[in-house]
mmCIF file of C-alpha atoms in Angstrom:
data_model
loop_
_atom_site.group_PDB
_atom_site.id
_atom_site.type_symbol
_atom_site.label_atom_id
_atom_site.label_comp_id
_atom_site.label_asym_id
_atom_site.label_seq_id
_atom_site.Cartn_x
_atom_site.Cartn_y
_atom_site.Cartn_z
ATOM 1 C CA MET O 1 19.581 -8.460 -14.170
ATOM 2 C CA ASP O 2 22.621 -9.012 -11.657
ATOM 3 C CA PRO O 3 22.107 -10.127 -7.685
ATOM 4 C CA ARG O 4 22.159 -6.913 -6.258
ATOM 5 C CA THR O 5 19.543 -5.090 -8.806
ATOM 6 C CA ARG O 6 16.846 -7.783 -8.332
ATOM 7 C CA ASP O 7 17.911 -7.510 -4.432
ATOM 8 C CA ILE O 8 17.319 -3.840 -4.305
ATOM 9 C CA LEU O 9 13.731 -4.114 -7.004
ATOM 10 C CA ARG O 10 12.345 -6.729 -4.834
ATOM 11 C CA LEU O 11 12.842 -5.091 -1.340
ATOM 12 C CA TRP O 12 11.945 -1.691 -2.673
ATOM 13 C CA THR O 13 8.833 -2.758 -4.431
ATOM 14 C CA GLN O 14 7.696 -4.399 -0.920
ATOM 15 C CA ALA O 15 8.576 -1.046 0.888
ATOM 16 C CA GLN O 16 7.384 1.444 -1.472
ATOM 17 C CA PRO O 17 3.403 1.312 -0.150
ATOM 18 C CA ALA O 18 4.578 2.165 3.245
ATOM 19 C CA VAL O 19 7.182 4.785 2.127
ATOM 20 C CA SER O 20 5.200 6.482 0.092
ATOM 21 C CA ALA O 21 2.298 6.970 2.603
ATOM 22 C CA PHE O 22 5.286 8.141 5.212
ATOM 23 C CA ALA O 23 6.175 10.558 2.764
ATOM 24 C CA LEU O 24 2.672 12.092 1.916
ATOM 25 C CA ALA O 25 2.039 12.506 5.573
ATOM 26 C CA LEU O 26 5.161 14.648 6.335
ATOM 27 C CA LEU O 27 4.346 16.330 3.183
ATOM 28 C CA ARG O 28 1.748 18.498 1.599
ATOM 29 C CA ASN O 29 0.837 16.979 -1.977
ATOM 30 C CA ALA O 30 0.926 14.292 -3.908
ATOM 31 C CA SER O 31 3.292 15.923 -5.965
ATOM 32 C CA GLU O 32 6.021 16.472 -3.284
ATOM 33 C CA ARG O 33 5.690 12.881 -2.348
ATOM 34 C CA ASP O 34 6.700 11.917 -5.705
ATOM 35 C CA GLU O 35 9.847 14.162 -5.547
ATOM 36 C CA ALA O 36 10.361 12.617 -2.239
ATOM 37 C CA MET O 37 9.852 9.470 -3.553
ATOM 38 C CA GLN O 38 12.121 9.406 -6.715
ATOM 39 C CA MET O 39 14.818 11.006 -4.737
ATOM 40 C CA THR O 40 14.570 8.172 -1.568
ATOM 41 C CA ALA O 41 14.587 5.445 -4.815
ATOM 42 C CA VAL O 42 17.925 7.125 -5.954
ATOM 43 C CA ALA O 43 19.198 7.305 -2.321
ATOM 44 C CA ILE O 44 18.448 3.666 -1.513
ATOM 45 C CA VAL O 45 19.835 2.415 -5.231
ATOM 46 C CA ASP O 46 23.482 4.573 -3.959
ATOM 47 C CA ALA O 47 23.327 3.376 -0.377
ATOM 48 C CA PHE O 48 22.500 -0.427 -0.742
ATOM 49 C CA ASP O 49 25.641 -1.411 -0.285
ATOM 50 C CA SER O 50 25.542 -0.057 3.753
ATOM 51 C CA TYR O 51 21.916 -2.296 3.891
ATOM 52 C CA ASP O 52 22.291 -5.144 6.500
ATOM 53 C CA PRO O 53 20.038 -7.801 5.101
ATOM 54 C CA ALA O 54 20.246 -9.098 8.989
ATOM 55 C CA ARG O 55 17.795 -5.970 9.819
ATOM 56 C CA PRO O 56 14.139 -5.660 8.526
ATOM 57 C CA PHE O 57 14.502 -3.163 5.090
ATOM 58 C CA LEU O 58 11.635 -1.032 5.906
ATOM 59 C CA PRO O 59 12.851 0.930 9.000
ATOM 60 C CA TRP O 60 16.142 1.668 7.003
ATOM 61 C CA ALA O 61 14.242 2.854 3.726
ATOM 62 C CA LEU O 62 11.865 4.995 5.997
ATOM 63 C CA GLY O 63 15.059 6.424 7.431
ATOM 64 C CA ILE O 64 16.423 7.091 3.909
ATOM 65 C CA ALA O 65 13.016 8.858 3.051
ATOM 66 C CA ARG O 66 12.923 10.890 6.014
ATOM 67 C CA ARG O 67 16.571 12.270 5.363
ATOM 68 C CA GLU O 68 15.736 13.010 1.637
ATOM 69 C CA ILE O 69 12.335 14.698 2.949
ATOM 70 C CA ALA O 70 14.225 16.866 5.307
ATOM 71 C CA THR O 71 16.453 17.971 1.987
ATOM 72 C CA LEU O 72 13.575 18.479 -0.304
ATOM 73 C CA ARG O 73 12.234 20.572 2.351
ATOM 74 C CA ARG O 74 15.896 22.905 2.905
ATOM 75 C CA ARG O 75 16.634 22.887 -0.702
ATOM 76 C CA SER O 76 12.589 24.633 -1.359
ATOM 77 C CA SER O 77 12.530 26.469 2.398
ATOM 78 C CA ARG O 78 9.364 24.309 2.891
ATOM 79 C CA VAL O 79 8.382 24.266 6.735
ATOM 80 C CA PRO O 80 7.938 20.990 8.187
ATOM 81 C CA ILE O 81 4.113 20.076 9.094
ATOM 82 C CA LEU O 82 4.884 17.601 11.887
ATOM 83 C CA SER O 83 7.358 17.835 14.573
ATOM 84 C CA ASP O 84 10.755 15.715 14.662
ATOM 85 C CA ALA O 85 9.241 13.494 17.102
ATOM 86 C CA ALA O 86 6.166 12.778 15.463
ATOM 87 C CA GLU O 87 7.916 12.102 12.338
ATOM 88 C CA ARG O 88 9.912 9.633 14.137
ATOM 89 C CA ALA O 89 7.040 8.031 16.092
ATOM 90 C CA ILE O 90 5.304 7.526 12.483
ATOM 91 C CA ALA O 91 8.578 6.204 10.762
ATOM 92 C CA ALA O 92 8.354 4.129 14.220
ATOM 93 C CA ALA O 93 4.856 2.945 13.682
ATOM 94 C CA LEU O 94 4.821 2.086 9.855
ATOM 95 C CA PRO O 95 6.631 -1.291 9.911
ATOM 96 C CA GLU O 96 4.014 -2.828 12.268
ATOM 97 C CA LEU O 97 1.320 -1.192 10.490
ATOM 98 C CA ALA O 98 2.834 -2.478 6.518
ATOM 99 C CA GLU O 99 2.974 -6.033 8.108
ATOM 100 C CA ALA O 100 -0.709 -5.724 9.403
ATOM 101 C CA GLU O 101 -1.564 -4.639 6.165
ATOM 102 C CA ARG O 102 0.324 -7.226 4.308
ATOM 103 C CA ALA O 103 -1.797 -9.889 6.593
ATOM 104 C CA ARG O 104 -4.855 -8.285 5.624
ATOM 105 C CA LEU O 105 -4.289 -8.364 1.993
ATOM 106 C CA ALA O 106 -3.809 -12.547 2.370
ATOM 107 C CA HIS O 107 -6.609 -12.889 4.228
ATOM 108 C CA LEU O 108 -8.562 -10.717 1.691
ATOM 109 C CA ALA O 109 -6.979 -13.119 -1.131
ATOM 110 C CA ASP O 110 -8.052 -16.015 0.556
ATOM 111 C CA CYS O 111 -11.796 -14.385 1.196
ATOM 112 C CA LEU O 112 -11.714 -13.377 -2.413
ATOM 113 C CA ALA O 113 -11.132 -17.113 -3.354
ATOM 114 C CA LYS O 114 -14.282 -18.441 -1.660
ATOM 115 C CA LEU O 115 -16.690 -16.460 -3.100
ATOM 116 C CA GLU O 116 -18.614 -18.090 -6.124
ATOM 117 C CA GLY O 117 -21.188 -17.458 -8.440
ATOM 118 C CA ARG O 118 -22.819 -14.336 -9.310
ATOM 119 C CA ALA O 119 -21.008 -12.584 -6.511
ATOM 120 C CA ARG O 120 -17.723 -13.937 -8.243
ATOM 121 C CA GLU O 121 -18.729 -12.762 -11.372
ATOM 122 C CA ILE O 122 -20.074 -9.341 -10.196
ATOM 123 C CA CYS O 123 -16.843 -8.753 -7.879
ATOM 124 C CA ASP O 124 -14.432 -9.798 -10.862
ATOM 125 C CA LEU O 125 -16.445 -7.297 -13.781
ATOM 126 C CA ARG O 126 -16.014 -4.566 -11.013
ATOM 127 C CA TYR O 127 -12.635 -4.676 -9.390
ATOM 128 C CA ARG O 128 -10.588 -6.825 -11.835
ATOM 129 C CA SER O 129 -11.906 -5.621 -15.316
ATOM 130 C CA ASP O 130 -12.926 -1.610 -13.462
ATOM 131 C CA LEU O 131 -16.279 -1.836 -14.756
ATOM 132 C CA LYS O 132 -19.091 0.729 -13.414
ATOM 133 C CA PRO O 133 -22.150 -0.857 -11.932
ATOM 134 C CA GLY O 134 -24.355 0.336 -14.955
ATOM 135 C CA ARG O 135 -22.040 -1.359 -17.432
ATOM 136 C CA ILE O 136 -21.797 -4.598 -15.301
ATOM 137 C CA ALA O 137 -25.854 -4.337 -15.141
ATOM 138 C CA GLU O 138 -25.571 -4.182 -18.611
ATOM 139 C CA LEU O 139 -23.542 -7.120 -19.157
ATOM 140 C CA LEU O 140 -25.411 -9.527 -16.719
ATOM 141 C CA GLY O 141 -29.030 -8.519 -17.501
ATOM 142 C CA LEU O 142 -29.493 -6.623 -14.172
ATOM 143 C CA ARG O 143 -30.672 -3.472 -13.322
ATOM 144 C CA PRO O 144 -27.858 -1.074 -12.028
ATOM 145 C CA ASN O 145 -29.025 -0.835 -8.592
ATOM 146 C CA THR O 146 -29.360 -4.351 -8.150
ATOM 147 C CA VAL O 147 -25.196 -4.640 -9.192
ATOM 148 C CA ALA O 148 -24.756 -1.544 -6.534
ATOM 149 C CA LYS O 149 -26.191 -3.108 -3.698
ATOM 150 C CA SER O 150 -24.670 -6.770 -4.441
ATOM 151 C CA LEU O 151 -21.384 -5.040 -4.333
ATOM 152 C CA GLU O 152 -22.276 -3.583 -1.180
ATOM 153 C CA ARG O 153 -23.350 -7.335 0.147
ATOM 154 C CA ILE O 154 -19.752 -8.686 -1.379
ATOM 155 C CA ARG O 155 -17.924 -5.621 0.185
ATOM 156 C CA ASP O 156 -19.429 -6.779 3.951
ATOM 157 C CA GLU O 157 -19.186 -10.271 3.342
ATOM 158 C CA LEU O 158 -15.680 -10.081 2.517
ATOM 159 C CA ARG O 159 -14.900 -7.464 5.173
ATOM 160 C CA ALA O 160 -16.670 -9.803 7.570
ATOM 161 C CA CYS O 161 -14.578 -12.686 5.978
ATOM 162 C CA VAL O 162 -11.366 -10.586 6.611
ATOM 163 C CA GLU O 163 -12.035 -10.035 10.352
ATOM 164 C CA ARG O 164 -12.934 -13.179 11.391
ATOM 165 C CA ALA O 165 -9.482 -14.502 9.811
ATOM 166 C CA SER O 166 -7.853 -11.915 11.430
ATOM 167 C CA ASN O 167 -9.192 -12.552 14.859
ATOM 168 C CA ALA O 168 -8.394 -15.954 14.448
ATOM 169 C CA GLU O 169 -4.795 -15.456 13.894
ATOM 170 C CA MET O 170 -4.288 -13.078 16.676
ATOM 171 C CA LEU O 171 -6.451 -15.901 18.827
ATOM 172 C CA ALA O 172 -3.499 -18.728 17.723
#
Protein backbone atom coordinates (compact mmCIF):
# COMPACT_ATOMS: atom_id res chain seq x y z
CA MET A 1 0.00 0.00 0.00
CA ASP A 2 1.40 3.39 -0.93
CA PRO A 3 2.00 6.00 1.83
CA ARG A 4 -0.76 8.34 0.57
CA THR A 5 -3.38 5.59 0.73
CA ARG A 6 -2.12 4.53 4.16
CA ASP A 7 -2.44 8.13 5.43
CA ILE A 8 -5.94 8.50 4.02
CA LEU A 9 -7.09 5.22 5.58
CA ARG A 10 -5.54 6.02 8.96
CA LEU A 11 -7.03 9.50 9.16
CA TRP A 12 -10.43 8.50 7.78
CA THR A 13 -10.70 5.54 10.15
CA GLN A 14 -10.11 7.85 13.12
CA ALA A 15 -12.52 10.51 11.88
CA GLN A 16 -15.26 8.28 10.50
CA PRO A 17 -17.31 7.82 13.73
CA ALA A 18 -17.54 11.57 14.30
CA VAL A 19 -18.31 12.28 10.64
CA SER A 20 -20.98 9.57 10.71
CA ALA A 21 -22.60 11.12 13.81
CA PHE A 22 -22.49 14.53 12.13
CA ALA A 23 -24.13 13.19 8.97
CA LEU A 24 -26.85 11.41 10.92
CA ALA A 25 -27.57 14.59 12.88
CA LEU A 26 -28.10 16.49 9.61
CA LEU A 27 -30.03 13.83 7.73
CA ARG A 28 -33.28 12.00 8.33
CA ASN A 29 -32.18 8.39 8.61
CA ALA A 30 -29.33 5.89 8.49
CA SER A 31 -29.67 5.14 4.77
CA GLU A 32 -29.24 8.83 3.91
CA ARG A 33 -26.29 8.96 6.31
CA ASP A 34 -24.72 5.94 4.61
CA GLU A 35 -25.07 7.56 1.19
CA ALA A 36 -23.52 10.78 2.50
CA MET A 37 -20.67 8.81 4.10
CA GLN A 38 -19.87 7.08 0.80
CA MET A 39 -19.89 10.40 -1.02
CA THR A 40 -17.71 11.95 1.68
CA ALA A 41 -15.16 9.13 1.62
CA VAL A 42 -14.77 9.44 -2.16
CA ALA A 43 -14.51 13.23 -1.93
CA ILE A 44 -11.84 12.95 0.78
CA VAL A 45 -9.75 10.64 -1.38
CA ASP A 46 -10.17 12.97 -4.36
CA ALA A 47 -9.27 16.09 -2.36
CA PHE A 48 -6.61 14.58 -0.10
CA ASP A 49 -3.75 16.33 -1.89
CA SER A 50 -5.23 19.66 -0.72
CA TYR A 51 -5.28 18.55 2.95
CA ASP A 52 -2.69 20.34 5.10
CA PRO A 53 -1.25 17.73 7.50
CA ALA A 54 -0.22 20.52 9.88
CA ARG A 55 -3.92 21.06 10.61
CA PRO A 56 -6.39 18.66 12.28
CA PHE A 57 -8.02 16.21 9.88
CA LEU A 58 -11.46 15.98 11.47
CA PRO A 59 -12.56 19.60 10.87
CA TRP A 60 -11.37 19.28 7.26
CA ALA A 61 -13.31 16.03 6.83
CA LEU A 62 -16.42 17.58 8.42
CA GLY A 63 -16.24 20.46 5.93
CA ILE A 64 -16.18 17.97 3.07
CA ALA A 65 -19.05 16.01 4.64
CA ARG A 66 -21.09 19.19 4.96
CA ARG A 67 -20.57 19.97 1.26
CA GLU A 68 -21.45 16.41 0.25
CA ILE A 69 -24.61 16.49 2.37
CA ALA A 70 -25.60 19.77 0.68
CA THR A 71 -25.02 18.12 -2.72
CA LEU A 72 -27.13 15.13 -1.68
CA ARG A 73 -29.94 17.44 -0.60
CA ARG A 74 -29.84 19.43 -3.85
CA ARG A 75 -29.96 16.27 -5.97
CA SER A 76 -32.94 14.86 -4.13
CA SER A 77 -34.74 18.10 -3.21
CA ARG A 78 -34.40 17.29 0.49
CA VAL A 79 -34.96 20.14 2.90
CA PRO A 80 -32.33 20.68 5.61
CA ILE A 81 -33.40 19.73 9.11
CA LEU A 82 -31.20 22.36 10.78
CA SER A 83 -30.24 25.90 9.93
CA ASP A 84 -26.87 26.64 8.35
CA ALA A 85 -25.68 28.19 11.62
CA ALA A 86 -26.70 25.08 13.58
CA GLU A 87 -24.86 22.84 11.12
CA ARG A 88 -21.72 24.97 11.47
CA ALA A 89 -22.00 24.88 15.26
CA ILE A 90 -22.25 21.08 15.28
CA ALA A 91 -19.29 20.79 12.91
CA ALA A 92 -17.24 23.10 15.15
CA ALA A 93 -18.11 21.20 18.34
CA LEU A 94 -17.52 17.66 17.04
CA PRO A 95 -13.69 17.64 17.05
CA GLU A 96 -13.64 18.55 20.74
CA LEU A 97 -16.32 15.98 21.53
CA ALA A 98 -14.50 13.31 19.51
CA GLU A 99 -11.29 13.94 21.46
CA ALA A 100 -13.16 13.74 24.76
CA GLU A 101 -14.76 10.46 23.65
CA ARG A 102 -11.34 9.04 22.70
CA ALA A 103 -10.09 9.93 26.18
CA ARG A 104 -13.10 8.25 27.80
CA LEU A 105 -12.53 5.13 25.70
CA ALA A 106 -8.89 5.05 26.80
CA HIS A 107 -10.03 5.30 30.42
CA LEU A 108 -12.56 2.53 29.80
CA ALA A 109 -9.82 0.28 28.43
CA ASP A 110 -7.77 0.93 31.58
CA CYS A 111 -10.78 0.21 33.79
CA LEU A 112 -11.61 -3.00 31.90
CA ALA A 113 -8.03 -4.17 32.41
CA LYS A 114 -8.57 -3.84 36.18
CA LEU A 115 -11.53 -6.25 36.21
CA GLU A 116 -10.69 -9.57 37.83
CA GLY A 117 -12.19 -13.01 38.34
CA ARG A 118 -15.88 -13.61 37.72
CA ALA A 119 -16.51 -9.97 36.80
CA ARG A 120 -13.94 -10.15 33.99
CA GLU A 121 -15.31 -13.48 32.80
CA ILE A 122 -18.92 -12.26 32.71
CA CYS A 123 -17.91 -9.02 31.00
CA ASP A 124 -15.85 -10.89 28.39
CA LEU A 125 -18.65 -13.34 27.66
CA ARG A 126 -21.20 -10.55 27.31
CA TYR A 127 -19.24 -7.96 25.36
CA ARG A 128 -16.43 -9.82 23.62
CA SER A 129 -18.34 -13.02 22.85
CA ASP A 130 -21.68 -11.19 22.50
CA LEU A 131 -23.56 -13.76 24.58
CA LYS A 132 -26.89 -13.01 26.21
CA PRO A 133 -27.21 -13.25 30.01
CA GLY A 134 -29.22 -16.48 29.72
CA ARG A 135 -26.45 -18.20 27.78
CA ILE A 136 -23.78 -16.85 30.14
CA ALA A 137 -25.79 -18.23 33.05
CA GLU A 138 -25.84 -21.67 31.41
CA LEU A 139 -22.09 -21.61 30.82
CA LEU A 140 -21.23 -20.48 34.35
CA GLY A 141 -23.88 -22.44 36.24
CA LEU A 142 -25.62 -19.29 37.43
CA ARG A 143 -29.18 -17.98 37.26
CA PRO A 144 -29.90 -15.53 34.43
CA ASN A 145 -31.02 -12.90 36.96
CA THR A 146 -27.68 -13.25 38.78
CA VAL A 147 -25.81 -12.61 35.53
CA ALA A 148 -28.03 -9.62 34.67
CA LYS A 149 -27.48 -8.08 38.12
CA SER A 150 -23.73 -8.78 37.89
CA LEU A 151 -23.58 -7.01 34.52
CA GLU A 152 -25.44 -4.07 35.99
CA ARG A 153 -22.94 -3.84 38.87
CA ILE A 154 -19.97 -4.23 36.48
CA ARG A 155 -21.27 -1.42 34.24
CA ASP A 156 -21.78 0.80 37.31
CA GLU A 157 -18.22 0.06 38.48
CA LEU A 158 -16.80 0.77 35.02
CA ARG A 159 -18.77 4.01 34.73
CA ALA A 160 -17.49 5.17 38.12
CA CYS A 161 -13.93 4.18 37.22
CA VAL A 162 -14.08 6.13 33.94
CA GLU A 163 -15.53 9.17 35.71
CA ARG A 164 -12.79 9.07 38.37
CA ALA A 165 -10.10 8.82 35.69
CA SER A 166 -11.67 11.65 33.66
CA ASN A 167 -11.95 13.87 36.74
CA ALA A 168 -8.36 13.12 37.74
CA GLU A 169 -7.22 14.00 34.22
CA MET A 170 -9.07 17.32 34.32
CA LEU A 171 -7.46 18.20 37.65
CA ALA A 172 -3.96 17.32 36.46
